[in-house]
Amino acid sequence: MRKLIIALSLAFVSFGIVGCGDFLDTMPDNRTQIDNLDKVKALLVSAYPYRFYASTLEPRCDGYTDLGATVSGSQPGINLSFQYTNYRWEEHTSIEGADDNEAYWTACYKAIAAANHALAALDEMGNPKGSEAYRAEALLCRAYAHFCLLTIHADFFDEANRATKLGIPYVTEPEDEVYKHYDRGTVASTLEKVKADLAEGMAHIGTGADHDQPKFHFSGASARAFAVRVALFERDYPTVISLVSQQIPQPSVLVGLQNASGPLVNADGTPVRIPHPNQDVAFLYCGANFYNWDNYRNIAGGSQGIGLSFTDPKSPHVLLSCEPYSLLHRITYSNAFTRYNYSEKAIGAVMGDNATGYGWNLPAYGFSSANSPSYVPKMYEDFKSDDDVTGQPHVRLSLFRQEELILARAEAYAMTGEYDKAIYDLTMYVQNRVGAQITACYLSRDKVVNYYAESLSMPGNYLMNSFNAGRFTTDPSTYEGQLQRSLMLMVLDTRRTEFLYEGMRWFDILRWNIPVEHRMITGETSTLTPDDDRRVVQLPRNAELSGLQMNPYDHIPNPWN
């Protein structure tokens, strides 16, 4: 059966109404009837993927390295072969565990199937009063799972060719056939369906008196964050600014900075100003709703305590939380558990200083071996025991956070020429991420330009390469051109720090055509250039066996050698 049908045809969704095994073994028209809102609510718990994409995407990123033998001496370790595959940007040829791309593909389509069954049940009940929020949540869940697969398994970021590039099957009906043909459509057609579901879901989410679970279910805030991510990936910067500003206020009370000689002024004559730390509503909002590492550095429980705190669904910076089954916490902790991880150099760059002149205050933990990188405790493993002997690791993490919103708006401001507004947003973010006094830690036009001057002058800087030609309307030889590009570098560096271990760096690599070089411990190297087909993760083999066209891997300019 598995070899004949796509994963979602197998996904006869399990949920709290009946036992998992019984439900999977029952054909659709024999299942327990979903005939009231409580059952719909229970079903929607299954409309969120129970796997996470970071295990597939993070090893593909820049800074990852082959550290050699693990503590156990495995090369690369039989239970972690998917890391080897992802590190080499190669196709998964078999099922390699709970964290490979097939597991995530299947989990997404199971979530989609749950959403579709919920929508169908609501229709059959005549969409009774109080059902609006459940319909909205189902639509948002359906859009989210499809969008994740679209950005991973399709050439989404080739913006000029979305109308011809292969998309992914967008499933909108409950499965009532065991054998069914699915068409991938195009990236453009898939994206339009995502946006239609997203818009309808956003219009009604948050209504309904009994739908008050904002951190494990979509809420108005997390739906908006999802919409921001879609708009950012589309480079729809005005929409990004509009949506984020509905959540995070725009600075309006500014204070000019001075030194002994008088007011500080940038090289282009503009004054150096920051949001007023005691009076500006945006500054106060960020201080109250962002995660400040300094406040939790000495929390009880060490790294586990910090991870528990950072992912706490009650924390105001968390907008949507999840607990997928995953080994992600273990394989990112250190090379004691995995052969592939960030190099010391990469970790140093991520956790080093920034344009303010101060370093990030991220707490780092690690092992003492010579080539062991540090680990930032941004997730928490909840090992759920089946009995006294067995169990499964679940990782608690955030799908959307407040910090993502302000960094998206900073990018939008930088790319639309509102440079000071970008600096204000970055300043508010940084001041919750460095251990320095507010009066000393600030950003200015000159600080950003001077900090990135050397990087921009280096041959091969990715913002200057031909693949990003046309992205900027400013002349790189001018102060404004340097400022705009420097701000984008700071946004991307800051996003890399914020989303370390979460897979989001991969999307920035695709969005901004960043080349990536990986080296094996044996000396083999390969460079993933912006025109390399391996940038699109291949569909899992069960999809091909069900008749879907695979992604072409015809152009690999720098194979392993």
JSON list of C-alpha atoms in Angstrom, two decimals, residues 7 27 33 55 68 100 117 122 133 146 161 164 166 176 190 195 258 281 311 321 334 341 343 379 419 435 471 509:
[
{"chain": "A", "resi": 7, "resn": "ALA", "atom": "CA", "xyz": [1.62, 9.84, 2.05]},
{"chain": "A", "resi": 27, "resn": "MET", "atom": "CA", "xyz": [-11.79, 3.24, 5.86]},
{"chain": "A", "resi": 33, "resn": "GLN", "atom": "CA", "xyz": [-18.79, 10.45, 12.99]},
{"chain": "A", "resi": 55, "resn": "SER", "atom": "CA", "xyz": [16.42, 18.46, 11.14]},
{"chain": "A", "resi": 68, "resn": "GLY", "atom": "CA", "xyz": [34.56, 13.58, 12.34]},
{"chain": "A", "resi": 100, "resn": "ASP", "atom": "CA", "xyz": [14.10, 12.90, 7.62]},
{"chain": "A", "resi": 117, "resn": "HIS", "atom": "CA", "xyz": [-11.90, 16.35, 7.70]},
{"chain": "A", "resi": 122, "resn": "LEU", "atom": "CA", "xyz": [-18.40, 21.56, 9.82]},
{"chain": "A", "resi": 133, "resn": "ALA", "atom": "CA", "xyz": [-13.01, 29.96, 14.73]},
{"chain": "A", "resi": 146, "resn": "HIS", "atom": "CA", "xyz": [1.20, 23.33, 2.36]},
{"chain": "A", "resi": 161, "resn": "ASN", "atom": "CA", "xyz": [9.40, 31.46, -12.93]},
{"chain": "A", "resi": 164, "resn": "THR", "atom": "CA", "xyz": [6.09, 27.33, -14.62]},
{"chain": "A", "resi": 166, "resn": "LEU", "atom": "CA", "xyz": [6.42, 22.59, -10.17]},
{"chain": "A", "resi": 176, "resn": "ASP", "atom": "CA", "xyz": [-12.28, 9.06, 0.22]},
{"chain": "A", "resi": 190, "resn": "THR", "atom": "CA", "xyz": [-0.05, 26.46, -5.01]},
{"chain": "A", "resi": 195, "resn": "LYS", "atom": "CA", "xyz": [-2.94, 32.78, 0.38]},
{"chain": "A", "resi": 258, "resn": "GLN", "atom": "CA", "xyz": [24.90, 63.35, 22.23]},
{"chain": "A", "resi": 281, "resn": "VAL", "atom": "CA", "xyz": [5.47, 52.72, 23.25]},
{"chain": "A", "resi": 311, "resn": "THR", "atom": "CA", "xyz": [9.93, 27.74, 24.81]},
{"chain": "A", "resi": 321, "resn": "SER", "atom": "CA", "xyz": [4.09, 26.59, 20.16]},
{"chain": "A", "resi": 334, "resn": "SER", "atom": "CA", "xyz": [26.96, 18.78, 20.56]},
{"chain": "A", "resi": 341, "resn": "ASN", "atom": "CA", "xyz": [27.15, 20.45, 13.62]},
{"chain": "A", "resi": 343, "resn": "SER", "atom": "CA", "xyz": [31.91, 24.68, 13.55]},
{"chain": "A", "resi": 379, "resn": "MET", "atom": "CA", "xyz": [14.47, 24.05, 22.81]},
{"chain": "A", "resi": 419, "resn": "TYR", "atom": "CA", "xyz": [16.65, 53.32, 6.69]},
{"chain": "A", "resi": 435, "resn": "GLY", "atom": "CA", "xyz": [24.13, 42.55, 28.01]},
{"chain": "A", "resi": 471, "resn": "ARG", "atom": "CA", "xyz": [17.45, 43.69, -5.88]},
{"chain": "A", "resi": 509, "resn": "ILE", "atom": "CA", "xyz": [20.06, 31.27, 1.91]}
]
